[in-house]
Amino acid sequence: MSGTSKENGGRHPLYRGVRQRRNSDKWVSEIREPRKPTRIWLGTFSTPEMAAIAYDVAALALKGTQTELNFPNSALSLPVPASMSPGDIQAAAASAAAAFGAARDAIVTANDNTGSSSVVRSNVNTSGYMDEDLIFDMPNVLMNMAEGMLLSPPRQSTFDAASDADGHTGGDDYLWNFP
């Protein structure tokens, strides 16, 4: 991995599908469609990591789960395009990159405002890895779960030991029998 991105034609030395624009600090991402000469333009991004995440979303959609990814541990948490159309792939890729960028900005802002609080430190380690829970809005999962708790629980059937032909008297026998 010697050399900078400018020396190797703008391609990022680490990330697939990412290159730096000439005379710019911006990074772009695109992917070739399988068995076609055309490419899908995924966008221009402020960091190579955002461009790499956009590439990963498109690669999963076009090439499947066996393809090599920039962030293989994030594959299950990436958005899935609504269809295989280039527009839907671009939208999903932009969404993932925007979520990553927003999380990065939130962490930078939190570090600036609090002087690197312990909460922020737990989301970013020394190698620059960001917690996917923060990126994909998992802090709001408790609020979403609370909203789900407002639903009425399913009705439980009553247990009549006298009518049980097998002689079972434990209530656990009927734990998952919903009407």
Short mmCIF file of N, CA and C in Angstrom, two decimals:
data_model
loop_
_atom_site.label_atom_id
_atom_site.label_comp_id
_atom_site.label_asym_id
_atom_site.label_seq_id
_atom_site.Cartn_x
_atom_site.Cartn_y
_atom_site.Cartn_z
N MET A 1 0.82 -1.19 0.00
CA MET A 1 0.00 0.00 0.00
C MET A 1 0.86 1.26 0.00
N SER A 2 1.86 1.27 -0.80
CA SER A 2 2.70 2.46 -0.86
C SER A 2 2.11 3.45 -1.84
N GLY A 3 2.41 4.72 -1.61
CA GLY A 3 1.95 5.75 -2.50
C GLY A 3 0.62 6.34 -2.09
N THR A 4 0.38 7.53 -2.57
CA THR A 4 -0.89 8.20 -2.28
C THR A 4 -1.88 7.94 -3.37
N SER A 5 -3.10 8.39 -3.15
CA SER A 5 -4.13 8.17 -4.16
C SER A 5 -3.83 8.94 -5.45
N LYS A 6 -3.12 10.05 -5.34
CA LYS A 6 -2.77 10.82 -6.55
C LYS A 6 -1.76 10.05 -7.40
N GLU A 7 -0.87 9.30 -6.76
CA GLU A 7 0.17 8.58 -7.49
C GLU A 7 -0.37 7.35 -8.21
N ASN A 8 -1.47 6.77 -7.74
CA ASN A 8 -2.00 5.57 -8.39
C ASN A 8 -3.31 5.86 -9.13
N GLY A 9 -3.35 6.98 -9.80
CA GLY A 9 -4.50 7.31 -10.64
C GLY A 9 -5.73 7.76 -9.87
N GLY A 10 -5.56 8.16 -8.62
CA GLY A 10 -6.68 8.63 -7.83
C GLY A 10 -7.38 7.54 -7.04
N ARG A 11 -7.10 6.27 -7.37
CA ARG A 11 -7.74 5.16 -6.65
C ARG A 11 -7.26 5.12 -5.21
N HIS A 12 -8.18 4.82 -4.33
CA HIS A 12 -7.81 4.72 -2.92
C HIS A 12 -6.99 3.44 -2.71
N PRO A 13 -5.92 3.51 -1.93
CA PRO A 13 -5.08 2.33 -1.76
C PRO A 13 -5.72 1.21 -0.93
N LEU A 14 -6.79 1.52 -0.21
CA LEU A 14 -7.41 0.54 0.67
C LEU A 14 -8.81 0.14 0.24
N TYR A 15 -9.61 1.10 -0.20
CA TYR A 15 -11.03 0.85 -0.47
C TYR A 15 -11.30 0.56 -1.94
N ARG A 16 -12.17 -0.43 -2.18
CA ARG A 16 -12.60 -0.79 -3.54
C ARG A 16 -13.63 0.22 -4.03
N GLY A 17 -13.61 0.49 -5.33
CA GLY A 17 -14.62 1.34 -5.95
C GLY A 17 -14.55 2.79 -5.57
N VAL A 18 -13.43 3.24 -5.03
CA VAL A 18 -13.28 4.61 -4.53
C VAL A 18 -12.06 5.25 -5.18
N ARG A 19 -12.24 6.47 -5.63
CA ARG A 19 -11.10 7.23 -6.14
C ARG A 19 -11.27 8.70 -5.79
N GLN A 20 -10.16 9.41 -5.77
CA GLN A 20 -10.19 10.83 -5.44
C GLN A 20 -10.27 11.66 -6.71
N ARG A 21 -11.10 12.68 -6.67
CA ARG A 21 -11.19 13.60 -7.81
C ARG A 21 -9.87 14.35 -7.96
N ARG A 22 -9.54 14.63 -9.21
CA ARG A 22 -8.32 15.39 -9.46
C ARG A 22 -8.46 16.80 -8.90
N ASN A 23 -7.38 17.26 -8.29
CA ASN A 23 -7.32 18.62 -7.75
C ASN A 23 -8.47 18.92 -6.80
N SER A 24 -8.84 17.94 -5.99
CA SER A 24 -9.96 18.12 -5.08
C SER A 24 -9.78 17.24 -3.85
N ASP A 25 -10.49 17.59 -2.79
CA ASP A 25 -10.50 16.76 -1.58
C ASP A 25 -11.68 15.81 -1.58
N LYS A 26 -12.44 15.77 -2.67
CA LYS A 26 -13.64 14.92 -2.74
C LYS A 26 -13.30 13.52 -3.23
N TRP A 27 -14.15 12.57 -2.81
CA TRP A 27 -13.98 11.17 -3.20
C TRP A 27 -15.22 10.72 -3.93
N VAL A 28 -15.02 9.91 -4.98
CA VAL A 28 -16.15 9.43 -5.77
C VAL A 28 -16.20 7.90 -5.72
N SER A 29 -17.39 7.38 -5.99
CA SER A 29 -17.56 5.94 -5.99
C SER A 29 -18.45 5.56 -7.16
N GLU A 30 -18.09 4.46 -7.79
CA GLU A 30 -18.88 3.89 -8.88
C GLU A 30 -18.63 2.40 -8.92
N ILE A 31 -19.53 1.68 -9.58
CA ILE A 31 -19.41 0.23 -9.66
C ILE A 31 -19.83 -0.24 -11.03
N ARG A 32 -19.14 -1.23 -11.55
CA ARG A 32 -19.49 -1.81 -12.85
C ARG A 32 -20.61 -2.82 -12.65
N GLU A 33 -21.60 -2.75 -13.53
CA GLU A 33 -22.70 -3.72 -13.48
C GLU A 33 -22.19 -5.06 -14.00
N PRO A 34 -22.57 -6.16 -13.32
CA PRO A 34 -22.10 -7.48 -13.77
C PRO A 34 -22.54 -7.79 -15.20
N ARG A 35 -21.62 -8.34 -15.97
CA ARG A 35 -21.85 -8.75 -17.36
C ARG A 35 -22.33 -7.60 -18.26
N LYS A 36 -21.98 -6.38 -17.91
CA LYS A 36 -22.31 -5.21 -18.73
C LYS A 36 -21.12 -4.27 -18.74
N PRO A 37 -20.96 -3.50 -19.80
CA PRO A 37 -19.85 -2.55 -19.83
C PRO A 37 -20.15 -1.26 -19.08
N THR A 38 -21.37 -1.09 -18.62
CA THR A 38 -21.75 0.17 -17.99
C THR A 38 -21.43 0.18 -16.50
N ARG A 39 -21.34 1.39 -15.97
CA ARG A 39 -21.09 1.59 -14.55
C ARG A 39 -22.25 2.37 -13.95
N ILE A 40 -22.46 2.16 -12.67
CA ILE A 40 -23.46 2.94 -11.93
C ILE A 40 -22.69 3.95 -11.08
N TRP A 41 -22.98 5.21 -11.30
CA TRP A 41 -22.35 6.29 -10.55
C TRP A 41 -23.02 6.36 -9.18
N LEU A 42 -22.24 6.25 -8.11
CA LEU A 42 -22.79 6.24 -6.77
C LEU A 42 -22.72 7.59 -6.08
N GLY A 43 -21.85 8.47 -6.55
CA GLY A 43 -21.83 9.81 -6.00
C GLY A 43 -20.45 10.32 -5.65
N THR A 44 -20.44 11.58 -5.19
CA THR A 44 -19.24 12.26 -4.73
C THR A 44 -19.39 12.48 -3.24
N PHE A 45 -18.33 12.19 -2.48
CA PHE A 45 -18.42 12.21 -1.02
C PHE A 45 -17.25 12.96 -0.42
N SER A 46 -17.42 13.41 0.81
CA SER A 46 -16.37 14.19 1.45
C SER A 46 -15.26 13.33 2.05
N THR A 47 -15.53 12.05 2.29
CA THR A 47 -14.49 11.17 2.84
C THR A 47 -14.43 9.88 2.04
N PRO A 48 -13.28 9.21 2.03
CA PRO A 48 -13.19 7.94 1.32
C PRO A 48 -14.05 6.86 1.98
N GLU A 49 -14.26 6.95 3.29
CA GLU A 49 -15.08 5.96 3.98
C GLU A 49 -16.54 6.03 3.54
N MET A 50 -17.06 7.23 3.34
CA MET A 50 -18.43 7.39 2.86
C MET A 50 -18.58 6.78 1.46
N ALA A 51 -17.60 7.03 0.60
CA ALA A 51 -17.62 6.46 -0.75
C ALA A 51 -17.52 4.94 -0.69
N ALA A 52 -16.72 4.42 0.24
CA ALA A 52 -16.55 2.97 0.37
C ALA A 52 -17.84 2.30 0.85
N ILE A 53 -18.56 2.94 1.75
CA ILE A 53 -19.84 2.38 2.21
C ILE A 53 -20.85 2.38 1.08
N ALA A 54 -20.87 3.44 0.29
CA ALA A 54 -21.77 3.50 -0.87
C ALA A 54 -21.46 2.35 -1.83
N TYR A 55 -20.17 2.10 -2.06
CA TYR A 55 -19.77 0.99 -2.92
C TYR A 55 -20.25 -0.35 -2.35
N ASP A 56 -20.11 -0.53 -1.04
CA ASP A 56 -20.52 -1.79 -0.42
C ASP A 56 -22.01 -2.06 -0.62
N VAL A 57 -22.84 -1.04 -0.47
CA VAL A 57 -24.29 -1.20 -0.68
C VAL A 57 -24.56 -1.67 -2.10
N ALA A 58 -23.92 -1.02 -3.08
CA ALA A 58 -24.12 -1.38 -4.48
C ALA A 58 -23.57 -2.78 -4.78
N ALA A 59 -22.41 -3.11 -4.22
CA ALA A 59 -21.80 -4.41 -4.47
C ALA A 59 -22.68 -5.54 -3.92
N LEU A 60 -23.24 -5.35 -2.75
CA LEU A 60 -24.14 -6.36 -2.19
C LEU A 60 -25.36 -6.55 -3.07
N ALA A 61 -25.91 -5.44 -3.56
CA ALA A 61 -27.11 -5.51 -4.40
C ALA A 61 -26.82 -6.18 -5.74
N LEU A 62 -25.70 -5.85 -6.35
CA LEU A 62 -25.41 -6.33 -7.70
C LEU A 62 -24.71 -7.69 -7.73
N LYS A 63 -23.84 -7.95 -6.75
CA LYS A 63 -22.99 -9.13 -6.81
C LYS A 63 -23.29 -10.17 -5.73
N GLY A 64 -24.11 -9.81 -4.75
CA GLY A 64 -24.48 -10.77 -3.71
C GLY A 64 -23.56 -10.75 -2.51
N THR A 65 -23.86 -11.62 -1.57
CA THR A 65 -23.15 -11.61 -0.29
C THR A 65 -21.74 -12.20 -0.36
N GLN A 66 -21.38 -12.86 -1.45
CA GLN A 66 -20.05 -13.45 -1.55
C GLN A 66 -19.00 -12.49 -2.11
N THR A 67 -19.40 -11.27 -2.44
CA THR A 67 -18.46 -10.30 -3.00
C THR A 67 -17.57 -9.72 -1.91
N GLU A 68 -16.42 -9.24 -2.30
CA GLU A 68 -15.50 -8.61 -1.36
C GLU A 68 -15.99 -7.20 -1.08
N LEU A 69 -16.05 -6.85 0.20
CA LEU A 69 -16.54 -5.56 0.64
C LEU A 69 -15.45 -4.77 1.34
N ASN A 70 -15.64 -3.48 1.39
CA ASN A 70 -14.73 -2.61 2.13
C ASN A 70 -14.92 -2.78 3.64
N PHE A 71 -16.16 -2.94 4.06
CA PHE A 71 -16.50 -3.11 5.47
C PHE A 71 -17.36 -4.36 5.62
N PRO A 72 -16.75 -5.55 5.58
CA PRO A 72 -17.54 -6.79 5.61
C PRO A 72 -18.35 -6.98 6.89
N ASN A 73 -17.91 -6.43 8.00
CA ASN A 73 -18.65 -6.59 9.25
C ASN A 73 -19.91 -5.73 9.30
N SER A 74 -20.05 -4.81 8.37
CA SER A 74 -21.22 -3.94 8.33
C SER A 74 -22.29 -4.42 7.36
N ALA A 75 -22.06 -5.52 6.68
CA ALA A 75 -22.95 -5.96 5.60
C ALA A 75 -24.39 -6.12 6.05
N LEU A 76 -24.62 -6.66 7.22
CA LEU A 76 -25.99 -6.91 7.66
C LEU A 76 -26.74 -5.64 8.04
N SER A 77 -26.02 -4.57 8.33
CA SER A 77 -26.68 -3.35 8.75
C SER A 77 -26.83 -2.31 7.63
N LEU A 78 -26.38 -2.64 6.44
CA LEU A 78 -26.48 -1.69 5.32
C LEU A 78 -27.88 -1.73 4.72
N PRO A 79 -28.35 -0.60 4.19
CA PRO A 79 -29.67 -0.58 3.56
C PRO A 79 -29.68 -1.42 2.28
N VAL A 80 -30.85 -1.96 1.97
CA VAL A 80 -31.03 -2.79 0.78
C VAL A 80 -31.85 -1.97 -0.22
N PRO A 81 -31.38 -1.87 -1.47
CA PRO A 81 -32.15 -1.12 -2.47
C PRO A 81 -33.53 -1.73 -2.69
N ALA A 82 -34.51 -0.88 -3.02
CA ALA A 82 -35.88 -1.34 -3.25
C ALA A 82 -35.97 -2.25 -4.46
N SER A 83 -35.10 -2.04 -5.44
CA SER A 83 -35.06 -2.88 -6.63
C SER A 83 -33.63 -2.88 -7.17
N MET A 84 -33.44 -3.58 -8.27
CA MET A 84 -32.11 -3.64 -8.89
C MET A 84 -31.87 -2.50 -9.88
N SER A 85 -32.77 -1.54 -9.94
CA SER A 85 -32.59 -0.43 -10.86
C SER A 85 -31.44 0.46 -10.38
N PRO A 86 -30.71 1.07 -11.31
CA PRO A 86 -29.60 1.94 -10.91
C PRO A 86 -30.04 3.07 -9.97
N GLY A 87 -31.23 3.61 -10.19
CA GLY A 87 -31.72 4.69 -9.33
C GLY A 87 -31.92 4.24 -7.90
N ASP A 88 -32.49 3.05 -7.71
CA ASP A 88 -32.70 2.53 -6.35
C ASP A 88 -31.38 2.18 -5.68
N ILE A 89 -30.43 1.66 -6.45
CA ILE A 89 -29.11 1.35 -5.90
C ILE A 89 -28.40 2.63 -5.49
N GLN A 90 -28.49 3.66 -6.32
CA GLN A 90 -27.89 4.95 -5.98
C GLN A 90 -28.51 5.53 -4.72
N ALA A 91 -29.83 5.43 -4.59
CA ALA A 91 -30.52 5.98 -3.42
C ALA A 91 -30.10 5.26 -2.15
N ALA A 92 -30.02 3.94 -2.18
CA ALA A 92 -29.61 3.18 -1.00
C ALA A 92 -28.16 3.48 -0.65
N ALA A 93 -27.30 3.60 -1.66
CA ALA A 93 -25.90 3.90 -1.41
C ALA A 93 -25.74 5.29 -0.80
N ALA A 94 -26.48 6.26 -1.32
CA ALA A 94 -26.43 7.62 -0.78
C ALA A 94 -26.95 7.65 0.66
N SER A 95 -27.98 6.86 0.94
CA SER A 95 -28.53 6.80 2.29
C SER A 95 -27.50 6.26 3.28
N ALA A 96 -26.81 5.20 2.92
CA ALA A 96 -25.79 4.62 3.80
C ALA A 96 -24.64 5.60 4.02
N ALA A 97 -24.20 6.26 2.96
CA ALA A 97 -23.10 7.21 3.08
C ALA A 97 -23.52 8.41 3.93
N ALA A 98 -24.75 8.87 3.75
CA ALA A 98 -25.24 10.00 4.55
C ALA A 98 -25.34 9.64 6.02
N ALA A 99 -25.79 8.42 6.32
CA ALA A 99 -25.88 7.97 7.71
C ALA A 99 -24.49 7.91 8.33
N PHE A 100 -23.53 7.41 7.57
CA PHE A 100 -22.16 7.35 8.07
C PHE A 100 -21.62 8.76 8.32
N GLY A 101 -21.85 9.66 7.37
CA GLY A 101 -21.38 11.03 7.51
C GLY A 101 -22.04 11.75 8.68
N ALA A 102 -23.34 11.52 8.88
CA ALA A 102 -24.04 12.15 9.99
C ALA A 102 -23.51 11.64 11.32
N ALA A 103 -23.26 10.34 11.40
CA ALA A 103 -22.71 9.78 12.63
C ALA A 103 -21.32 10.33 12.91
N ARG A 104 -20.51 10.43 11.87
CA ARG A 104 -19.17 10.98 12.03
C ARG A 104 -19.24 12.43 12.51
N ASP A 105 -20.13 13.21 11.91
CA ASP A 105 -20.28 14.60 12.31
C ASP A 105 -20.78 14.73 13.75
N ALA A 106 -21.70 13.84 14.14
CA ALA A 106 -22.22 13.86 15.51
C ALA A 106 -21.11 13.55 16.51
N ILE A 107 -20.26 12.60 16.15
CA ILE A 107 -19.16 12.24 17.05
C ILE A 107 -18.16 13.39 17.15
N VAL A 108 -17.84 14.01 16.03
CA VAL A 108 -16.91 15.14 16.04
C VAL A 108 -17.49 16.28 16.86
N THR A 109 -18.79 16.57 16.69
CA THR A 109 -19.44 17.64 17.44
C THR A 109 -19.45 17.31 18.93
N ALA A 110 -19.77 16.07 19.26
CA ALA A 110 -19.77 15.67 20.67
C ALA A 110 -18.38 15.78 21.27
N ASN A 111 -17.36 15.42 20.51
CA ASN A 111 -15.99 15.55 21.01
C ASN A 111 -15.63 17.01 21.23
N ASP A 112 -16.06 17.87 20.31
CA ASP A 112 -15.76 19.30 20.44
C ASP A 112 -16.48 19.91 21.63
N ASN A 113 -17.73 19.50 21.85
CA ASN A 113 -18.54 20.10 22.92
C ASN A 113 -18.21 19.57 24.30
N THR A 114 -17.81 18.32 24.40
CA THR A 114 -17.62 17.73 25.73
C THR A 114 -16.17 17.39 26.03
N GLY A 115 -15.31 17.57 25.09
CA GLY A 115 -13.92 17.21 25.33
C GLY A 115 -13.73 15.71 25.41
N SER A 116 -14.23 15.00 24.44
CA SER A 116 -14.16 13.53 24.31
C SER A 116 -14.73 12.83 25.53
N SER A 117 -16.04 12.82 25.60
CA SER A 117 -16.73 12.15 26.69
C SER A 117 -16.57 10.64 26.57
N SER A 118 -16.85 9.93 27.67
CA SER A 118 -16.70 8.47 27.66
C SER A 118 -17.70 7.82 26.73
N VAL A 119 -18.88 8.43 26.53
CA VAL A 119 -19.87 7.87 25.62
C VAL A 119 -19.34 7.90 24.19
N VAL A 120 -18.72 9.00 23.80
CA VAL A 120 -18.19 9.11 22.46
C VAL A 120 -17.00 8.17 22.29
N ARG A 121 -16.15 8.06 23.29
CA ARG A 121 -15.01 7.18 23.20
C ARG A 121 -15.43 5.74 23.02
N SER A 122 -16.56 5.34 23.58
CA SER A 122 -16.99 3.96 23.43
C SER A 122 -17.50 3.67 22.03
N ASN A 123 -17.82 4.69 21.25
CA ASN A 123 -18.33 4.50 19.90
C ASN A 123 -17.24 4.52 18.84
N VAL A 124 -16.08 5.02 19.16
CA VAL A 124 -14.99 5.11 18.19
C VAL A 124 -13.73 4.57 18.85
N ASN A 125 -13.08 3.60 18.21
CA ASN A 125 -11.83 3.12 18.79
C ASN A 125 -10.65 3.81 18.12
N THR A 126 -9.45 3.43 18.50
CA THR A 126 -8.27 4.15 18.02
C THR A 126 -8.03 4.00 16.53
N SER A 127 -8.56 2.97 15.89
CA SER A 127 -8.33 2.80 14.46
C SER A 127 -9.36 3.55 13.62
N GLY A 128 -10.27 4.28 14.25
CA GLY A 128 -11.25 5.06 13.52
C GLY A 128 -12.53 4.31 13.23
N TYR A 129 -12.70 3.12 13.78
CA TYR A 129 -13.93 2.36 13.59
C TYR A 129 -15.08 3.05 14.31
N MET A 130 -16.22 3.19 13.61
CA MET A 130 -17.38 3.79 14.25
C MET A 130 -18.42 2.72 14.55
N ASP A 131 -19.07 2.85 15.67
CA ASP A 131 -20.09 1.91 16.08
C ASP A 131 -21.29 2.00 15.14
N GLU A 132 -21.66 0.88 14.53
CA GLU A 132 -22.78 0.87 13.59
C GLU A 132 -24.10 1.20 14.27
N ASP A 133 -24.20 0.91 15.57
CA ASP A 133 -25.42 1.25 16.29
C ASP A 133 -25.68 2.74 16.22
N LEU A 134 -24.63 3.52 16.35
CA LEU A 134 -24.76 4.97 16.28
C LEU A 134 -25.06 5.42 14.86
N ILE A 135 -24.42 4.80 13.89
CA ILE A 135 -24.61 5.18 12.50
C ILE A 135 -26.05 4.95 12.05
N PHE A 136 -26.61 3.81 12.43
CA PHE A 136 -27.94 3.47 11.94
C PHE A 136 -29.03 3.74 12.97
N ASP A 137 -28.82 4.75 13.81
CA ASP A 137 -29.84 5.29 14.69
C ASP A 137 -30.32 4.31 15.74
N MET A 138 -29.45 3.42 16.19
CA MET A 138 -29.84 2.47 17.22
C MET A 138 -30.09 3.12 18.58
N PRO A 139 -29.53 4.30 18.88
CA PRO A 139 -29.88 4.90 20.17
C PRO A 139 -31.39 5.12 20.33
N ASN A 140 -32.11 5.23 19.25
CA ASN A 140 -33.56 5.42 19.33
C ASN A 140 -34.32 4.11 19.40
N VAL A 141 -33.61 2.99 19.49
CA VAL A 141 -34.29 1.71 19.51
C VAL A 141 -35.20 1.59 20.74
N LEU A 142 -34.79 2.15 21.86
CA LEU A 142 -35.64 2.09 23.06
C LEU A 142 -36.93 2.86 22.86
N MET A 143 -36.85 3.99 22.18
CA MET A 143 -38.07 4.75 21.89
C MET A 143 -38.99 3.95 20.96
N ASN A 144 -38.40 3.31 19.97
CA ASN A 144 -39.21 2.49 19.05
C ASN A 144 -39.83 1.31 19.78
N MET A 145 -39.08 0.72 20.69
CA MET A 145 -39.62 -0.40 21.46
C MET A 145 -40.74 0.07 22.37
N ALA A 146 -40.60 1.26 22.94
CA ALA A 146 -41.64 1.80 23.81
C ALA A 146 -42.93 2.02 23.03
N GLU A 147 -42.80 2.49 21.80
CA GLU A 147 -43.99 2.65 20.97
C GLU A 147 -44.65 1.31 20.70
N GLY A 148 -43.85 0.27 20.53
CA GLY A 148 -44.39 -1.06 20.31
C GLY A 148 -45.11 -1.59 21.54
N MET A 149 -44.69 -1.14 22.71
CA MET A 149 -45.32 -1.59 23.95
C MET A 149 -46.73 -1.04 24.09
N LEU A 150 -47.08 -0.03 23.31
CA LEU A 150 -48.42 0.54 23.39
C LEU A 150 -49.46 -0.36 22.74
N LEU A 151 -49.02 -1.38 22.02
CA LEU A 151 -49.95 -2.32 21.41
C LEU A 151 -50.49 -3.27 22.46
N SER A 152 -51.71 -3.70 22.29
CA SER A 152 -52.29 -4.67 23.21
C SER A 152 -51.62 -6.02 23.02
N PRO A 153 -51.33 -6.72 24.11
CA PRO A 153 -50.73 -8.04 23.97
C PRO A 153 -51.75 -9.03 23.44
N PRO A 154 -51.30 -10.14 22.85
CA PRO A 154 -52.25 -11.13 22.35
C PRO A 154 -53.01 -11.76 23.51
N ARG A 155 -54.25 -12.14 23.24
CA ARG A 155 -55.09 -12.78 24.25
C ARG A 155 -54.55 -14.14 24.59
N GLN A 156 -54.54 -14.49 25.86
CA GLN A 156 -54.11 -15.82 26.28
C GLN A 156 -55.34 -16.68 26.51
N SER A 157 -55.23 -17.91 26.09
CA SER A 157 -56.35 -18.82 26.33
C SER A 157 -56.31 -19.27 27.78
N THR A 158 -57.47 -19.55 28.32
CA THR A 158 -57.53 -20.01 29.70
C THR A 158 -57.25 -21.50 29.74
N PHE A 159 -56.68 -21.93 30.83
CA PHE A 159 -56.32 -23.34 30.98
C PHE A 159 -57.32 -24.00 31.92
N ASP A 160 -57.89 -25.09 31.49
CA ASP A 160 -58.83 -25.84 32.30
C ASP A 160 -58.23 -27.22 32.54
N ALA A 161 -57.66 -27.45 33.72
CA ALA A 161 -57.00 -28.71 34.02
C ALA A 161 -57.97 -29.88 33.99
N ALA A 162 -59.21 -29.63 34.33
CA ALA A 162 -60.18 -30.72 34.37
C ALA A 162 -60.47 -31.25 32.97
N SER A 163 -60.40 -30.39 31.96
CA SER A 163 -60.71 -30.83 30.60
C SER A 163 -59.48 -31.32 29.84
N ASP A 164 -58.31 -31.25 30.45
CA ASP A 164 -57.09 -31.67 29.79
C ASP A 164 -57.03 -33.20 29.78
N ALA A 165 -57.09 -33.80 28.60
CA ALA A 165 -57.15 -35.25 28.46
C ALA A 165 -55.85 -35.93 28.87
N ASP A 166 -54.71 -35.26 28.67
CA ASP A 166 -53.43 -35.89 28.96
C ASP A 166 -53.04 -35.75 30.43
N GLY A 167 -53.76 -34.99 31.17
CA GLY A 167 -53.46 -34.82 32.58
C GLY A 167 -52.40 -33.79 32.87
N HIS A 168 -52.00 -33.01 31.85
CA HIS A 168 -51.03 -31.96 32.09
C HIS A 168 -51.69 -30.85 32.88
N THR A 169 -51.01 -30.39 33.90
CA THR A 169 -51.58 -29.32 34.71
C THR A 169 -50.73 -28.06 34.65
N GLY A 170 -49.61 -28.10 33.97
CA GLY A 170 -48.73 -26.93 33.90
C GLY A 170 -49.21 -25.93 32.87
N GLY A 171 -49.17 -24.67 33.22
CA GLY A 171 -49.58 -23.60 32.31
C GLY A 171 -48.62 -23.42 31.15
N ASP A 172 -47.37 -23.89 31.29
CA ASP A 172 -46.37 -23.73 30.23
C ASP A 172 -46.73 -24.51 28.98
N ASP A 173 -47.56 -25.55 29.11
CA ASP A 173 -47.95 -26.33 27.94
C ASP A 173 -48.66 -25.48 26.91
N TYR A 174 -49.26 -24.40 27.33
CA TYR A 174 -50.07 -23.57 26.45
C TYR A 174 -49.44 -22.19 26.23
N LEU A 175 -48.18 -22.07 26.51
CA LEU A 175 -47.50 -20.77 26.44
C LEU A 175 -47.61 -20.14 25.05
N TRP A 176 -47.45 -20.91 23.98
CA TRP A 176 -47.43 -20.34 22.64
C TRP A 176 -48.70 -20.60 21.87
N ASN A 177 -49.75 -21.02 22.48
CA ASN A 177 -51.02 -21.23 21.80
C ASN A 177 -51.85 -19.96 21.86
N PHE A 178 -51.84 -19.22 20.78
CA PHE A 178 -52.63 -17.98 20.71
C PHE A 178 -53.85 -18.25 19.84
N PRO A 179 -54.97 -17.61 20.18
CA PRO A 179 -56.18 -17.81 19.36
C PRO A 179 -56.05 -17.22 17.99
#
